[in-house]
CSV table of C-alpha atoms in Angstrom, one decimal:
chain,number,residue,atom,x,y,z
A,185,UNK,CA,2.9,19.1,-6.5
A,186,UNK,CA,-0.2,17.8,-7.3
A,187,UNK,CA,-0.6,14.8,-9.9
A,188,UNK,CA,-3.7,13.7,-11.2
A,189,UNK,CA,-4.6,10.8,-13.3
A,190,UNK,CA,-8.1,11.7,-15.4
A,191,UNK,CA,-10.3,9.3,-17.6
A,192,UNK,CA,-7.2,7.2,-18.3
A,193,UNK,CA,-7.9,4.2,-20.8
A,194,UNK,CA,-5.8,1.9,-21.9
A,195,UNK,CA,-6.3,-1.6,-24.4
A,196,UNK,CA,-3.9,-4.0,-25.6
A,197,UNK,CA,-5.4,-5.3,-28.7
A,198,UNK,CA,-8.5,-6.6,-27.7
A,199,UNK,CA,-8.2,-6.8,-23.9
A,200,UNK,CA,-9.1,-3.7,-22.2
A,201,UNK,CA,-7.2,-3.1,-19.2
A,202,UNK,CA,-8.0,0.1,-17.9
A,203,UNK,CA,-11.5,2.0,-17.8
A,204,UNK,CA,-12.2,5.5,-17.4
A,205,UNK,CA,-9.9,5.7,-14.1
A,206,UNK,CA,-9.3,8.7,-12.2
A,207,UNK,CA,-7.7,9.8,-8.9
A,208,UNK,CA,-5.1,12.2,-7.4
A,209,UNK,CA,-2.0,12.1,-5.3
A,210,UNK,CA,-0.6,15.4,-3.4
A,211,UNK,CA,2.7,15.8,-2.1
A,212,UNK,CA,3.9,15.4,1.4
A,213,UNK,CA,1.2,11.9,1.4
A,214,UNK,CA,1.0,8.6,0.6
A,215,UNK,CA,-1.4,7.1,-1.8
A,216,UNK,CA,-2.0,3.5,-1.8
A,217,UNK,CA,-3.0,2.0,-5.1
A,218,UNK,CA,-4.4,-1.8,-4.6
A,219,UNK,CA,-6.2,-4.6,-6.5
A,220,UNK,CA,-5.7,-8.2,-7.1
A,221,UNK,CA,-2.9,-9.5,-9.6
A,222,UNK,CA,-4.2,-8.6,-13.5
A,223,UNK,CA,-6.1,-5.7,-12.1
A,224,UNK,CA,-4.5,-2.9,-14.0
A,225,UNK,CA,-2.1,-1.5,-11.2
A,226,UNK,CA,1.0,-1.9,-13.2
A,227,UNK,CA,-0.1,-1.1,-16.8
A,228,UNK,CA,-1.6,2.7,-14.2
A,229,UNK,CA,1.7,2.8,-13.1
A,230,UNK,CA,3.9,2.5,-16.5
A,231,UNK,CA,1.1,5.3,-17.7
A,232,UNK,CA,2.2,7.4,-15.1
A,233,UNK,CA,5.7,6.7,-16.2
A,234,UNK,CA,4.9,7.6,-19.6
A,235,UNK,CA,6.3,4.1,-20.5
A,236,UNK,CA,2.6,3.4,-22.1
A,237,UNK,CA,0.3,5.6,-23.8
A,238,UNK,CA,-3.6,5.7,-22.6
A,239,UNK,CA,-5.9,5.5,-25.7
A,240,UNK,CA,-7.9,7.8,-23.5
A,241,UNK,CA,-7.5,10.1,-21.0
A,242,UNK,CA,-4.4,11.7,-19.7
A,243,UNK,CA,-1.8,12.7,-16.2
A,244,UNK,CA,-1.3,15.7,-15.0
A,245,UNK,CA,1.1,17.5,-13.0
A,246,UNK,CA,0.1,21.0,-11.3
A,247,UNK,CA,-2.5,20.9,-14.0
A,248,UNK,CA,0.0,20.5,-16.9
A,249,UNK,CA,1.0,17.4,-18.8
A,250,UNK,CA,3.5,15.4,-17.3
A,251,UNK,CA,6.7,15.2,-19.0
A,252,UNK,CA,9.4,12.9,-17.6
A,253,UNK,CA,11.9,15.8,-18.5
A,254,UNK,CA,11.2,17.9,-15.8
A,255,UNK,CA,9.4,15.7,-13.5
A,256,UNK,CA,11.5,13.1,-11.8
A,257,UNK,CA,10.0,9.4,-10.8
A,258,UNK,CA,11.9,7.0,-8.6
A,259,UNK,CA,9.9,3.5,-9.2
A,260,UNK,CA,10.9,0.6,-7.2
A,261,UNK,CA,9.4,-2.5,-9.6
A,262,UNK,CA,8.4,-5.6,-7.8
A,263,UNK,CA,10.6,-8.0,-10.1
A,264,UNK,CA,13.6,-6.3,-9.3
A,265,UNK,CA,16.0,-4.8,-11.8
A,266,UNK,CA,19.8,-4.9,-10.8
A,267,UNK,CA,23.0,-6.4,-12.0
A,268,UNK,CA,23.9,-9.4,-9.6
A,269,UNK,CA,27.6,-9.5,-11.1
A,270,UNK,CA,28.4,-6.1,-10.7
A,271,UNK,CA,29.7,-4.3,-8.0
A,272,UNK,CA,27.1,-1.7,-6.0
A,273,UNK,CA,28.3,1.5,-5.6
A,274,UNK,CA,29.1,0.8,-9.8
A,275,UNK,CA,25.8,-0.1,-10.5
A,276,UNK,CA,24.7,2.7,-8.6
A,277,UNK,CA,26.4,5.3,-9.8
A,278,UNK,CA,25.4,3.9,-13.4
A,279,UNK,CA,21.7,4.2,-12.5
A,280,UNK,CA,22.3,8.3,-11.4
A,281,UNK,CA,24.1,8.6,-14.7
A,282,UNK,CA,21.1,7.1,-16.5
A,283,UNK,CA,18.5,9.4,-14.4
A,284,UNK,CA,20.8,12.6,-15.8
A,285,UNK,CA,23.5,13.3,-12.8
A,286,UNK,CA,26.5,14.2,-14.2
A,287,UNK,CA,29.5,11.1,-12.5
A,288,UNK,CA,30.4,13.0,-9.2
A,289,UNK,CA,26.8,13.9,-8.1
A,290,UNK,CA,25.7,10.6,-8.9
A,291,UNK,CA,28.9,8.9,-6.4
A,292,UNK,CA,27.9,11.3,-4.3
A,293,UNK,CA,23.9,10.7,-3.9
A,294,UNK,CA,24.9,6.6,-4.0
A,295,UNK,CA,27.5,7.4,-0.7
A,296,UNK,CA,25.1,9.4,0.9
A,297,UNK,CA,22.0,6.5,0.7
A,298,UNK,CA,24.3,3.7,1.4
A,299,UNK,CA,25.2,5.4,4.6
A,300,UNK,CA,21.3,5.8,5.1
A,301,UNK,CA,20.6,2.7,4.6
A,302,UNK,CA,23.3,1.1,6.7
A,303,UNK,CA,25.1,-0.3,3.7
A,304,UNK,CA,28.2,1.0,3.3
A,305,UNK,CA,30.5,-1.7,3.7
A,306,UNK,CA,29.0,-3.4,0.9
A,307,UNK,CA,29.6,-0.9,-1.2
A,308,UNK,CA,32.3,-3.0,-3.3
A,309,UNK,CA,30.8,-6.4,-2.8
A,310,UNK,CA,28.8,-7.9,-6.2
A,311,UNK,CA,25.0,-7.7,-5.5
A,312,UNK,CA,24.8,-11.7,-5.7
A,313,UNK,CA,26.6,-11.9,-2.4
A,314,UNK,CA,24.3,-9.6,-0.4
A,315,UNK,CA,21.0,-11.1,1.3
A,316,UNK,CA,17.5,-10.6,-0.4
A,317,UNK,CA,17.0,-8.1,2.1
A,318,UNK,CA,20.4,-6.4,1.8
A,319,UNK,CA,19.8,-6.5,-2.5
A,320,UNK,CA,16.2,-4.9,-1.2
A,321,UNK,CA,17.8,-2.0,0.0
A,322,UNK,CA,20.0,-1.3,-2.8
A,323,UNK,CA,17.3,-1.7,-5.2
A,324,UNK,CA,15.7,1.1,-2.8
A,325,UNK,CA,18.7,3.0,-3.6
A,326,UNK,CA,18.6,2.6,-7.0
A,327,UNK,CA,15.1,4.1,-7.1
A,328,UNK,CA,15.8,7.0,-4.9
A,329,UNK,CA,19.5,8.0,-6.5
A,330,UNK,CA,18.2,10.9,-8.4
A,331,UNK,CA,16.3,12.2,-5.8
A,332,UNK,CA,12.9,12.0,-7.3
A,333,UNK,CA,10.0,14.1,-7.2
A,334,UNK,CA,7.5,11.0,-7.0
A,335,UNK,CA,8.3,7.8,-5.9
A,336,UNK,CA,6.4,4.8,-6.7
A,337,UNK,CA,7.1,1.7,-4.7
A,338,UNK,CA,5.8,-1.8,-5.6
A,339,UNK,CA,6.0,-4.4,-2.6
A,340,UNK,CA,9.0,-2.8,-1.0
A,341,UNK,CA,8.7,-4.4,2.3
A,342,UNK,CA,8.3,-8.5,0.3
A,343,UNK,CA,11.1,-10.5,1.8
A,344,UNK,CA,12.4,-7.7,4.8
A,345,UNK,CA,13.3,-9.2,8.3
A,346,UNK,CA,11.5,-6.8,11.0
A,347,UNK,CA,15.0,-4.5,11.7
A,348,UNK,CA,15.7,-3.8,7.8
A,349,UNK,CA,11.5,-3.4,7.8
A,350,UNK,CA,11.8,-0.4,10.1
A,351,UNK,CA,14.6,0.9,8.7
A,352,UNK,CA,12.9,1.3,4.9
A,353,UNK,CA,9.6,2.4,7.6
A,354,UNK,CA,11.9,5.4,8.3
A,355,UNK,CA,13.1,6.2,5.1
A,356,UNK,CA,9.8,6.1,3.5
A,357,UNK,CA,8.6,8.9,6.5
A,358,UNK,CA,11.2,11.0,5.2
A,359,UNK,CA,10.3,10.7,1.6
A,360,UNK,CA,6.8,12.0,2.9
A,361,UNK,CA,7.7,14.6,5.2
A,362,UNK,CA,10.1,15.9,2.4
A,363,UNK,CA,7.1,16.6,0.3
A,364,UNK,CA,7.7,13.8,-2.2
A,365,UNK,CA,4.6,12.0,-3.7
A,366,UNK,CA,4.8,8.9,-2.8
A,367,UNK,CA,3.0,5.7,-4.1
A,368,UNK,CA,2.2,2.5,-2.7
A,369,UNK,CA,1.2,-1.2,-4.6
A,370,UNK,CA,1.0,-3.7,-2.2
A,371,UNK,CA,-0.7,-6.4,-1.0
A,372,UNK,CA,0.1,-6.0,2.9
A,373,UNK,CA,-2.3,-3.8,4.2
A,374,UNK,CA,-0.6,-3.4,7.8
A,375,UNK,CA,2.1,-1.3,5.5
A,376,UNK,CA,-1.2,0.8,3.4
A,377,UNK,CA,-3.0,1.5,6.3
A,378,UNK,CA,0.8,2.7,8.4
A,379,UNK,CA,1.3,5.6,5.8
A,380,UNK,CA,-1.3,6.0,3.4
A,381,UNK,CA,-4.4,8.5,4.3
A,382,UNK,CA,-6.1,7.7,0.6
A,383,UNK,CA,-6.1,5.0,-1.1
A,384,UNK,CA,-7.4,3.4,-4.6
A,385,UNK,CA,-8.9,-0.2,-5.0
A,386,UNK,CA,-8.5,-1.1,-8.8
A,387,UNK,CA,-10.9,-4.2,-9.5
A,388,UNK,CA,-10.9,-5.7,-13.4
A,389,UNK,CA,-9.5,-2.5,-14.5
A,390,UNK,CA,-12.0,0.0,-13.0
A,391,UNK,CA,-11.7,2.1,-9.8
A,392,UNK,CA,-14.1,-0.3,-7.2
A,393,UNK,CA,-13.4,2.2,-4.3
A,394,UNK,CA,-11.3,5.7,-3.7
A,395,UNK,CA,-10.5,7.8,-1.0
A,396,UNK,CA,-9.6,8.1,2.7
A,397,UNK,CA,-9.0,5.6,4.1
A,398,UNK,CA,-10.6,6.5,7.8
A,399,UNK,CA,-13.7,7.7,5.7
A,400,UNK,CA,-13.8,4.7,4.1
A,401,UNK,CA,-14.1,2.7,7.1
A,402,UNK,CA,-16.7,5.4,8.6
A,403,UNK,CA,-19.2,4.7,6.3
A,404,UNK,CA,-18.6,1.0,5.4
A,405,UNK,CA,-20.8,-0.7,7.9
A,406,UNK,CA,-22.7,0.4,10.9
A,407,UNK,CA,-24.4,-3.0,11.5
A,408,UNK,CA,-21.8,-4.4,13.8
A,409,UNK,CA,-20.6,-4.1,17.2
A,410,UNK,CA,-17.2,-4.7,18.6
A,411,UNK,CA,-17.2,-6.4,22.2
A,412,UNK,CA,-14.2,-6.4,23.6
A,413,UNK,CA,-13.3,-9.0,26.3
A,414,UNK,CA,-11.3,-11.7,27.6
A,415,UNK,CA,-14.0,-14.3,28.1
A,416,UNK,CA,-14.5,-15.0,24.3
A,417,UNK,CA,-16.5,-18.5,24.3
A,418,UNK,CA,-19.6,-16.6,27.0
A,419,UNK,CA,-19.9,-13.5,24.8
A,420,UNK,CA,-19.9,-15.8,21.9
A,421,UNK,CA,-22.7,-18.1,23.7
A,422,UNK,CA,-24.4,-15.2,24.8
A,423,UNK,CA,-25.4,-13.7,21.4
A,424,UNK,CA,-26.3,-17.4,20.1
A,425,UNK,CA,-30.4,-17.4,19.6
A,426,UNK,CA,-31.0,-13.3,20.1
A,427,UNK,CA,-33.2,-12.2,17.5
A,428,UNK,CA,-31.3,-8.5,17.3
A,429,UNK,CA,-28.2,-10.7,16.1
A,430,UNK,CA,-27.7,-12.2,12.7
A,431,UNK,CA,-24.1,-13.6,13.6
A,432,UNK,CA,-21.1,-13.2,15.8
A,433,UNK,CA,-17.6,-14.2,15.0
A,434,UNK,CA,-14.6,-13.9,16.8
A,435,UNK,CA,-11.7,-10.8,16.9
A,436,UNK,CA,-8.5,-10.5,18.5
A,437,UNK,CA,-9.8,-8.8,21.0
A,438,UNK,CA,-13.1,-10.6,21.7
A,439,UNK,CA,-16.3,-11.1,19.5
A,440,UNK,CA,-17.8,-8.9,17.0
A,441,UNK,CA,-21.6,-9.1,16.5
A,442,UNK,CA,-23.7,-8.3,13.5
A,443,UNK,CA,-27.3,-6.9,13.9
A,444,UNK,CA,-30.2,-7.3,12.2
A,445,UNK,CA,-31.4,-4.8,9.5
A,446,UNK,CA,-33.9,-3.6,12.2
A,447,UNK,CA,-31.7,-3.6,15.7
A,448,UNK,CA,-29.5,-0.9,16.9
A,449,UNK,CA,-26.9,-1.4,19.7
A,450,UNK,CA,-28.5,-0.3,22.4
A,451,UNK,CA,-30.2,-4.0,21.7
A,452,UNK,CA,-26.5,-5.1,22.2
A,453,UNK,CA,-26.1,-3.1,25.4
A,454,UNK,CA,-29.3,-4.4,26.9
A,455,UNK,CA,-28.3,-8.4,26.4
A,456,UNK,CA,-25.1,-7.4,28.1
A,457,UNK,CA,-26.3,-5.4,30.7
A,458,UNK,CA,-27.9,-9.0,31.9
A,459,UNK,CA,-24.9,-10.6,31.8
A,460,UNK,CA,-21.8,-11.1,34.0
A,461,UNK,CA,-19.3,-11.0,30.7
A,462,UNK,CA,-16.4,-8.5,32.4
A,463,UNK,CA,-16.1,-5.8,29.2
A,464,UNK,CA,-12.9,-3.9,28.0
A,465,UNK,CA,-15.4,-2.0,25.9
A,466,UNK,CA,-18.1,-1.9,23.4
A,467,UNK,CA,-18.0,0.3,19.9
A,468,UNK,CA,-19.4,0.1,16.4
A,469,UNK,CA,-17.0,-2.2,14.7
A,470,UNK,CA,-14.8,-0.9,12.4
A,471,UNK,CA,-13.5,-3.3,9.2
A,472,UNK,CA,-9.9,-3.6,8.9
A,473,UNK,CA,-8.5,-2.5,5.2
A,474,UNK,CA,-8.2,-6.3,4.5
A,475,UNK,CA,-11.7,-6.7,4.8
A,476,UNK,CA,-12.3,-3.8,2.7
A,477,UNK,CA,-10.0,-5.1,-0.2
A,478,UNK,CA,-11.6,-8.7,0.0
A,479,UNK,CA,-15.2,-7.0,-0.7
A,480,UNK,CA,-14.5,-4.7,-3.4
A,481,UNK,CA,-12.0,-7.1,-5.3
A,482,UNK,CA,-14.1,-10.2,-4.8
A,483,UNK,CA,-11.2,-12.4,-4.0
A,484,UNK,CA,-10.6,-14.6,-1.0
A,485,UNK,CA,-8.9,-13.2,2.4
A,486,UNK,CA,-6.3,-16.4,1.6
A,487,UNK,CA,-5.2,-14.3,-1.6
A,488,UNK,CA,-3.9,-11.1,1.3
A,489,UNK,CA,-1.2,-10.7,3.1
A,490,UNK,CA,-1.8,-9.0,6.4
């Protein structure tokens, strides 16, 4: 299954929210769809949904319009959207019935995911008793009850200890190795760059950046070099007054050092070939996605989870 989104544009009276946007997602992959708060993710998203219309543009399924009748979209919302008085596995079973399974199918779909998702004993409990992380997973449920053919997920790991983490890590791999589509909007990148090869930066309702992500990365900068060492402070030193070097910083794993329009890093290797620094290694540096999202959204690195 292949679904695109072409020229899609989209105003609320005045304010125009979307403009000209365009990208694809394929099945079997995971497509992360970023951008700062107000930058048109969720107004894409409810398009996609057919909750809004574009004024412009339109989505496309295998080259067809999509039509909610026949395509089926699990969407996990960020606010979530469950009943905290009522019992689980009713709730649950409610939701299937609402995404067209006849009673028995849905009971059966809403056993089958609470064992998945380690949850069955709380299958009778009301959701206002369960943890934020526990209610997490059931709202997980909820989305993927009807088994859906694309499933959209908005900040599904907010609020999960590191065990319940890697158990919605596992599920989401099996989503993808499944074939679904799957669709990422998040703010924590570690979780983009874990499943998502492609990726779309939305900035003030225009696409800033598309693509893969690794390609990305390739041709974002090749001005800096990644040193990688245990003796921080004398690589830092050492770099201090070269004229190759515009500025060094520090990296988890020892200093990174930006050139000068005119220097290459064979400049680098020469300054260090003088030295006594003890080297891990030495590579072009390559930015991390949060760097990436900082640039093309203009916002501050404070603003992004990592």
């Amino acid at each position: 299954m292949l679904l695109e989104v072409k020229n899609i544009s989209k105003s609320f009276g005045e304010k125009q929210v979307l403009r000209n946007i365009s990208f694809s997602a394929q099945s079997g992959s995971a497509l992360g769809l970023l951008g700062r708060n107000g930058a048109g993710k969720t107004t894409t998203i409810r398009i996609i949904m057919q909750l809004f219309k574009p004024n412009g543009g339109e989505v496309l399924v295998d080259g067809k319009p999509i039509d909610i009748k026949t395509v089926n979209i699990g969407y996990m919302p960020e606010e979530r959207g469950l009943y905290p008085k009522k019992k689980v596995i009713e709730q649950l079973i409610y939701f299937g019935e609402l995404r067209g399974l006849p009673s028995g199918a849905s009971k059966e779909s809403a056993k089958r995911l609470l064992k998945r998702l380690e949850m069955e004993e709380y299958a009778n409990a009301k959701l206002s008793t369960l943890s934020k992380g526990n209610q997490q997973k059931i709202q997980l449920i909820a989305t993927l009850i009807s088994n859906p053919d694309i499933v959209i997920l908005d900040e599904p790991f907010s609020g999960l200890d590191p065990v319940n983490a890697m158990l919605l890590k596992d599920v989401v791999r099996e989503l993808i190795a499944n074939g679904k589509i799957v669709i990422f909007s998040s703010h924590q990148m570690n979780y983009i760059e874990e499943f998502c090869d492609n990726i779309v930066i939305l900035n003030d309702g225009v696409i800033s950046v598309s693509g893969n992500i690794k390609e990305i990365k390739q041709s974002y900068t090749n001005n800096k070099v990644s040193i990688e060492t245990d003796d921080k402070e004398a690589a830092l030193k050492l770099f201090m007054g070269e004229n190759c070097v515009k500025r060094t910083e520090f990296s988890d794993k020892g200093v990174v050092v930006e050139l000068v329009e005119w220097a290459e890093i064979k400049d680098i290797m020469s300054v260090l070939a003088d030295s006594k620094i003890k080297l891990s290694g030495v590579s072009l540096y390559e930015p991390s996605l949060n760097e990436i999202f900082v640039d093309y959204t203009d916002t501050s690195e404070e603003e992004v989870q990592s």
